[in-house]
Coordinates of C-alpha atoms in Angstrom, one line a residue:
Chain A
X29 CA -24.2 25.4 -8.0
X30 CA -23.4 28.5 -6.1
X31 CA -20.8 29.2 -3.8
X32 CA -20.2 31.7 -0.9
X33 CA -17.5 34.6 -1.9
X34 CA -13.9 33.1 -0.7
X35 CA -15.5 30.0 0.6
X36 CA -14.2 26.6 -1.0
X37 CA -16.7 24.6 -2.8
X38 CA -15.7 20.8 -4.0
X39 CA -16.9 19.0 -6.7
X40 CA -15.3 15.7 -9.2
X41 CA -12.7 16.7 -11.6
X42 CA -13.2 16.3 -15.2
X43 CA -10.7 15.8 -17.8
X44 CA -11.2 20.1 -18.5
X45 CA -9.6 20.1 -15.1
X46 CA -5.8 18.1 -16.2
X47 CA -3.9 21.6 -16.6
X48 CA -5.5 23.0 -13.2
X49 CA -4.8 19.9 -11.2
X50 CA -1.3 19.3 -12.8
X51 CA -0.2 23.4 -12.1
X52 CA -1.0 22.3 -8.0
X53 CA 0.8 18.6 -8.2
X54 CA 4.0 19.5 -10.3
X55 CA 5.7 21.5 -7.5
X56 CA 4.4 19.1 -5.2
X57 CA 5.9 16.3 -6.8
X58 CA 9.4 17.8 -7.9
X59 CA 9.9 18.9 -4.9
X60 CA 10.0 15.2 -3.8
X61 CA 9.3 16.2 0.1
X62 CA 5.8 14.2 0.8
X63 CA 4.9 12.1 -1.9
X64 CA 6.4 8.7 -3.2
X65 CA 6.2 9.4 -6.3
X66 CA 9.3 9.8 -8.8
X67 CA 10.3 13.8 -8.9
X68 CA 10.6 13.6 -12.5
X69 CA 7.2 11.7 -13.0
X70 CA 5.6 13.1 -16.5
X71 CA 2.5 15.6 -16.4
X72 CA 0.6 12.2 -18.2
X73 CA 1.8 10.0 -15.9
X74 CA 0.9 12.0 -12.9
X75 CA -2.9 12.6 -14.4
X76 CA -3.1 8.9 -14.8
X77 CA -2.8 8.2 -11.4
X78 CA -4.9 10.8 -10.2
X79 CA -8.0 9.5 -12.3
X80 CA -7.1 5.9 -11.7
X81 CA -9.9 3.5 -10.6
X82 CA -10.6 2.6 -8.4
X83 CA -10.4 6.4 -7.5
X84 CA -12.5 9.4 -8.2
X85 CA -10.5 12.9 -8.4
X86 CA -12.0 15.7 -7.0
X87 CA -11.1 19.4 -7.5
X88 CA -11.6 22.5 -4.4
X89 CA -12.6 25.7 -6.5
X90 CA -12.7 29.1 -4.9
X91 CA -14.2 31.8 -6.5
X92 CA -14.2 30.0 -9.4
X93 CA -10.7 29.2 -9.4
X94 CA -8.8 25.6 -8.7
X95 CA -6.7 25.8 -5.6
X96 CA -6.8 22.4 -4.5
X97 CA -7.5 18.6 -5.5
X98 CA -8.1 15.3 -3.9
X99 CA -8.2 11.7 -5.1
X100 CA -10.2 9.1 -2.9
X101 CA -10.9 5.5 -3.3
X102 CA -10.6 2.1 -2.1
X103 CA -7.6 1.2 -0.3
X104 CA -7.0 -2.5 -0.9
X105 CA -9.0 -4.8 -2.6
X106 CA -11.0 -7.7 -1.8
X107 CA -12.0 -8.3 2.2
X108 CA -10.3 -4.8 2.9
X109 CA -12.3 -2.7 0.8
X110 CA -14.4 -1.3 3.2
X111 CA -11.3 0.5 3.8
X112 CA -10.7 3.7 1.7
X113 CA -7.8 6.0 1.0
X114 CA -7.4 9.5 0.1
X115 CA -4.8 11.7 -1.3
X116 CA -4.8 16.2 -1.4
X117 CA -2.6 18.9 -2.5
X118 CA -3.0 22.2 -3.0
X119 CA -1.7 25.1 -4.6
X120 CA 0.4 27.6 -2.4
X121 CA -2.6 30.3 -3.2
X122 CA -4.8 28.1 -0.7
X123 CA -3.0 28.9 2.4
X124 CA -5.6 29.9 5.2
X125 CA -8.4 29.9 3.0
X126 CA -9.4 26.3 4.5
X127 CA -8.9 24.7 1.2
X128 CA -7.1 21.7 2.7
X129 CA -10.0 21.3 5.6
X130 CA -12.5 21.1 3.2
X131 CA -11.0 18.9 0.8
X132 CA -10.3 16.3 3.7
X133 CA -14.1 17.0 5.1
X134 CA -15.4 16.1 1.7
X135 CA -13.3 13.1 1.4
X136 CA -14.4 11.4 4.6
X137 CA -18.5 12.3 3.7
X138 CA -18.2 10.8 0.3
X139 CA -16.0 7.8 1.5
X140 CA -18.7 7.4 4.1
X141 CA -21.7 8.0 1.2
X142 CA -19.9 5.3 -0.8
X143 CA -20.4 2.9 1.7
X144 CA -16.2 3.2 3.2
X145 CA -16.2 1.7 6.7
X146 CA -12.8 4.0 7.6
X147 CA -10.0 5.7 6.0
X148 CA -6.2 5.0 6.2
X149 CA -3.0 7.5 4.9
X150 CA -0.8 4.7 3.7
X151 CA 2.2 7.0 3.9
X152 CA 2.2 10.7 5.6
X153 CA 6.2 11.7 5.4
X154 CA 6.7 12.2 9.6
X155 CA 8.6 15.8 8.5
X156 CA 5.5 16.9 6.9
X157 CA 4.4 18.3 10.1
X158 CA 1.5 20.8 8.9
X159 CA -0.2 18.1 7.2
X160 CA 0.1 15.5 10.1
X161 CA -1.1 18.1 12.0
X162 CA -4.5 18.8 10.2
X163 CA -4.9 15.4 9.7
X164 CA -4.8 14.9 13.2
X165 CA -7.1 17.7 13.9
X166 CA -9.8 16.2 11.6
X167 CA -9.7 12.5 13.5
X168 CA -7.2 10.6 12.2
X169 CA -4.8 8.7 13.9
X170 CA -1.1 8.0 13.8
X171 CA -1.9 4.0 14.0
X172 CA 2.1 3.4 12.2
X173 CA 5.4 4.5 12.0
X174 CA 7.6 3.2 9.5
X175 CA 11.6 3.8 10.1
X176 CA 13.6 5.4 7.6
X177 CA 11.0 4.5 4.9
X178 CA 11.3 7.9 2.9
X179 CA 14.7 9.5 1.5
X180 CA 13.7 13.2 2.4
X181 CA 15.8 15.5 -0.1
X182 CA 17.0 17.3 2.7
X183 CA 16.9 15.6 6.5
X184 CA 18.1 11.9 4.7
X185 CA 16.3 8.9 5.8
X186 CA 12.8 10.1 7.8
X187 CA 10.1 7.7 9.2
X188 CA 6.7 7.5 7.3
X189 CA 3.6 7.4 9.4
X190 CA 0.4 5.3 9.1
X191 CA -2.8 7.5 9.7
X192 CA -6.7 5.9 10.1
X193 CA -9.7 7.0 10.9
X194 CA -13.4 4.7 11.6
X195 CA -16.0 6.4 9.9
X196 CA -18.7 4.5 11.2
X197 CA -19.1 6.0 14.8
X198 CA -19.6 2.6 16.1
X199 CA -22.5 1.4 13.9
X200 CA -21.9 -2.6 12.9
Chain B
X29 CA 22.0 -27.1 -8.9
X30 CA 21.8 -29.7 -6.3
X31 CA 20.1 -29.3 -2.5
X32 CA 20.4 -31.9 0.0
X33 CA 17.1 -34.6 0.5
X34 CA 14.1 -32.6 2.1
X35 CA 15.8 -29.6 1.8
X36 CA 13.7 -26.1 0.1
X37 CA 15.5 -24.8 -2.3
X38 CA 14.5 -21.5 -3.7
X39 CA 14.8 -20.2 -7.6
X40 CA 13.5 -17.8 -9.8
X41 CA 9.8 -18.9 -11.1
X42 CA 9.0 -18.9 -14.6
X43 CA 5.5 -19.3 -16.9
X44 CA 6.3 -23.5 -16.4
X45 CA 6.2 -22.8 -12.7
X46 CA 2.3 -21.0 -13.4
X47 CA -0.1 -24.4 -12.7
X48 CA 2.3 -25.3 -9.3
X49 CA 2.2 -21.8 -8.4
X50 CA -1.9 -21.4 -8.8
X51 CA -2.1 -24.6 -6.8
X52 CA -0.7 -23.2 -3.9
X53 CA -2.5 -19.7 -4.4
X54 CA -5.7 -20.8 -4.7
X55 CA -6.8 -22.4 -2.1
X56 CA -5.4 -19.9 -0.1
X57 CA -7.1 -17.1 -1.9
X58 CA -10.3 -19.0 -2.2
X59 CA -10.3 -18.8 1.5
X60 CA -10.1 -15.5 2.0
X61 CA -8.1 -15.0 5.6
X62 CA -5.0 -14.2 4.8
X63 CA -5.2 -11.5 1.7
X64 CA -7.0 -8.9 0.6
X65 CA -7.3 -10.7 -2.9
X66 CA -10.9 -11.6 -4.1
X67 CA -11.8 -14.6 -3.3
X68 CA -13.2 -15.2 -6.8
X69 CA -10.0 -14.1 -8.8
X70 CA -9.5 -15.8 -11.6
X71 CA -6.4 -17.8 -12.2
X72 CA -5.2 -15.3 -15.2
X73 CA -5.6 -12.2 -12.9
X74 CA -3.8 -13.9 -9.9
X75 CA -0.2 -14.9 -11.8
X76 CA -0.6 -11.5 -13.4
X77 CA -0.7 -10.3 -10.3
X78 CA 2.1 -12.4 -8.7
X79 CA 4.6 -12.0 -11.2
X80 CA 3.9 -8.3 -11.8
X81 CA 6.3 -5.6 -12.1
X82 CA 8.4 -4.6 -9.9
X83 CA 8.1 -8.1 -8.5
X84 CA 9.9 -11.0 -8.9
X85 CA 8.5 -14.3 -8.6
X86 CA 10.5 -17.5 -6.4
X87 CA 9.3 -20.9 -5.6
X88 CA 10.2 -23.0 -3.4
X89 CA 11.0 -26.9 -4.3
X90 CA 12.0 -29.7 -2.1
X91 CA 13.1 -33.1 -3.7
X92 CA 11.8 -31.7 -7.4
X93 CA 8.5 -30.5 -5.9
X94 CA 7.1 -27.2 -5.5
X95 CA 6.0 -26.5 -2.3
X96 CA 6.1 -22.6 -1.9
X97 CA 6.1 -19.4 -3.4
X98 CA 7.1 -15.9 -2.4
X99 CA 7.5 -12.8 -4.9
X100 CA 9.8 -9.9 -3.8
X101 CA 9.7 -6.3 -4.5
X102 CA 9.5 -2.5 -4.7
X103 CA 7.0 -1.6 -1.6
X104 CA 6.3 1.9 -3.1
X105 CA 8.4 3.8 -5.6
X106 CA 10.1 7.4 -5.4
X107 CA 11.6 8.6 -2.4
X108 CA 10.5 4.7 -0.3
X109 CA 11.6 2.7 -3.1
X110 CA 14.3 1.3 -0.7
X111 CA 11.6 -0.4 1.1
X112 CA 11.4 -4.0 -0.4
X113 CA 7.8 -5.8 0.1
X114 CA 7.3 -9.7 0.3
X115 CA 4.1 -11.9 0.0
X116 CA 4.9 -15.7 0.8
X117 CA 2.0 -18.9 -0.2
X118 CA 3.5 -22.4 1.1
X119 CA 1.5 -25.5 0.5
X120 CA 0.1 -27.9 3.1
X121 CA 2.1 -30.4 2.4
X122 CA 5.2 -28.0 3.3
X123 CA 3.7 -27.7 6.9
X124 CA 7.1 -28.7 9.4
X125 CA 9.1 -28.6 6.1
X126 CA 10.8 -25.7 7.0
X127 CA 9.8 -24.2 3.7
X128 CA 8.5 -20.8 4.8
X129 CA 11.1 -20.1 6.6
X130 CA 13.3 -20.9 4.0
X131 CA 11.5 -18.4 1.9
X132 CA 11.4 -15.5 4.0
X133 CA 15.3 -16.3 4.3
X134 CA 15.5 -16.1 0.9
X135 CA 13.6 -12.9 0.0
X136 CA 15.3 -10.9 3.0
X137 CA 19.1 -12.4 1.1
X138 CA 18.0 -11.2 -2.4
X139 CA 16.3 -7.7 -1.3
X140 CA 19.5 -7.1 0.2
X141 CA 21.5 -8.1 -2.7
X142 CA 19.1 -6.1 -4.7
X143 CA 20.3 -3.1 -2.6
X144 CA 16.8 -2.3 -0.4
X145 CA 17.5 -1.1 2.6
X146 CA 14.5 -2.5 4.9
X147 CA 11.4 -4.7 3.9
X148 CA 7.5 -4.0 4.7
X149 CA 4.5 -6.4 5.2
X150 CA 1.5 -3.8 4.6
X151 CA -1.1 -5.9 5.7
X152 CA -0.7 -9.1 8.0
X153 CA -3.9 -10.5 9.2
X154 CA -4.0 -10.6 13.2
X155 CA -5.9 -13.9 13.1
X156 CA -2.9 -15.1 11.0
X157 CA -0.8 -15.9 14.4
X158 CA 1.1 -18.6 12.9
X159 CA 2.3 -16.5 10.0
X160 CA 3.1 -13.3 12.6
X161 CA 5.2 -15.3 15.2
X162 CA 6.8 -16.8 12.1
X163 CA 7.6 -13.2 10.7
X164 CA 8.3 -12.0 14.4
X165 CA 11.3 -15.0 14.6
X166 CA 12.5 -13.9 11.4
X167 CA 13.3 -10.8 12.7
X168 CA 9.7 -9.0 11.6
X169 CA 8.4 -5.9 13.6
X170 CA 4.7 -4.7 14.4
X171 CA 5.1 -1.5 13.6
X172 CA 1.3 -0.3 12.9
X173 CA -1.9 -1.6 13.7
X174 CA -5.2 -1.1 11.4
X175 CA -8.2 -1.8 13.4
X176 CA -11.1 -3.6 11.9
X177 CA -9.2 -3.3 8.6
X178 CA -9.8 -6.7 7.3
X179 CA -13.1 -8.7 7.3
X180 CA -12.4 -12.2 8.1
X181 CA -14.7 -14.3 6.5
X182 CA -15.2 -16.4 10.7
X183 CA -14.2 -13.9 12.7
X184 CA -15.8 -10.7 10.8
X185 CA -14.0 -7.4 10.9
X186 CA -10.1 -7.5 12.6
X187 CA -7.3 -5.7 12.9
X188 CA -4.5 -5.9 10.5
X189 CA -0.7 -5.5 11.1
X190 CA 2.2 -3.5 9.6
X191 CA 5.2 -5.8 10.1
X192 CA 8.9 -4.2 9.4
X193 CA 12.6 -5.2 9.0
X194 CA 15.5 -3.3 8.4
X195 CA 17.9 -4.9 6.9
X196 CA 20.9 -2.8 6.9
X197 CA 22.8 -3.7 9.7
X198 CA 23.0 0.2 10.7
X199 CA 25.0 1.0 7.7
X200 CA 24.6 4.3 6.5

């Protein structure tokens, strides 16, 4: 595959891709600001969760280098699994090259490829403003707000947000 | 312990509670309406699944006889693990026993003790009216709506709710 100069090009991750995609979530997840996941998590632990069924992981390469990653899959089991999910991070390097917008544009056409009826952010931290923002932007909506749900290191208890968006444009 | 005639008592299950416990799950996962559980889950994979970590496992027994099961938890871990989460199976011979009430009771009491500072339902049925006024009386929010999230096996695709309680009395 080839990709324009500077433009972002996504494609699954493979285990060659662990110390890429662990150098963008590490900061993400010591900082402790927008994931729940536990700050000291280990890189093995982490990796695990990224790969783990019923999600695929994904990686956003520029120029041949990994500035972003995304894991989708299905949400809940059983008679909700029409419903996917998705997770992204990326690495500070990304910043207005549209890494995040692609990575969340590829997420909703594979979701929708695989069959996905809709996709739901279980949990967007409500201080996370530039994410709920782009989120927005790309169709989702705020559908839930859950008070106090997340311990922010710095502003204390903040409200989590519920985020969804159909992806079947009205077809039954 | 003791309990009054025809009163629930809840208690801590344990591997001799498993055969009362799948009794009550089963037809109610079999049915497929209330829980995005497959409906052909084996018996193995459903106490697993019920008595998994970070959840504890309760019944319900009135007179010597179990009539209900709930299994109380850690919603999400990290920075929302002060957000307990609850699932609650009665059977239909508790119907006007007060036993679900009993057990929601319960679960708020011990998440409390346990030191959570709220409790979340992720996904409540809509068509489950009985079980949202119950939760509603009990002090249970709807704080999120996911529409067409949940294919009901009569009804076909429906909204499901996200119900919330905090349970900290405003204490810091």
């Amino acid at each position: 595959m080839t990709s324009t100069s500077g433009q972002a090009l996504v494609r699954p991750a493979t285990s060659d891709d662990h110390d890429a995609i662990w150098s963008i979530l590490a900061p993400v997840y010591r900082a402790g600001e927008t994931y729940c996941i536990p700050t000291d998590i280990s890189r093995e632990d982490a990796l695990l969760d990224w790969f783990q069924t019923p999600f695929t992981a994904f990686v956003a390469e520029v120029d041949g280098r990994i500035l972003g990653t995304s894991h989708v899959g299905r949400n809940r089991p059983g008679a909700a699994s029409h419903v996917a999910n998705a997770s992204f991070a990326t690495h500070p390097d990304a910043r207005g090259r549209g890494v995040a917008k692609t990575l969340v544009a590829h997420a909703k056409t594979w979701a929708r490829e695989q069959g996905f009826r809709a996709m739901q952010f279980n949990f967007v931290v409500s201080t996370n403003a530039d994410a709920v923002h782009s989120w927005q932007k790309a169709g989702f909506d705020i559908v839930g707000r859950l008070p106090a749900a997340f311990l922010h290191p710095k502003h204390g208890y903040v409200d989590a947000l519920v985020m969804f968006q159909d992806l079947t444009g009205g077809q039954p």
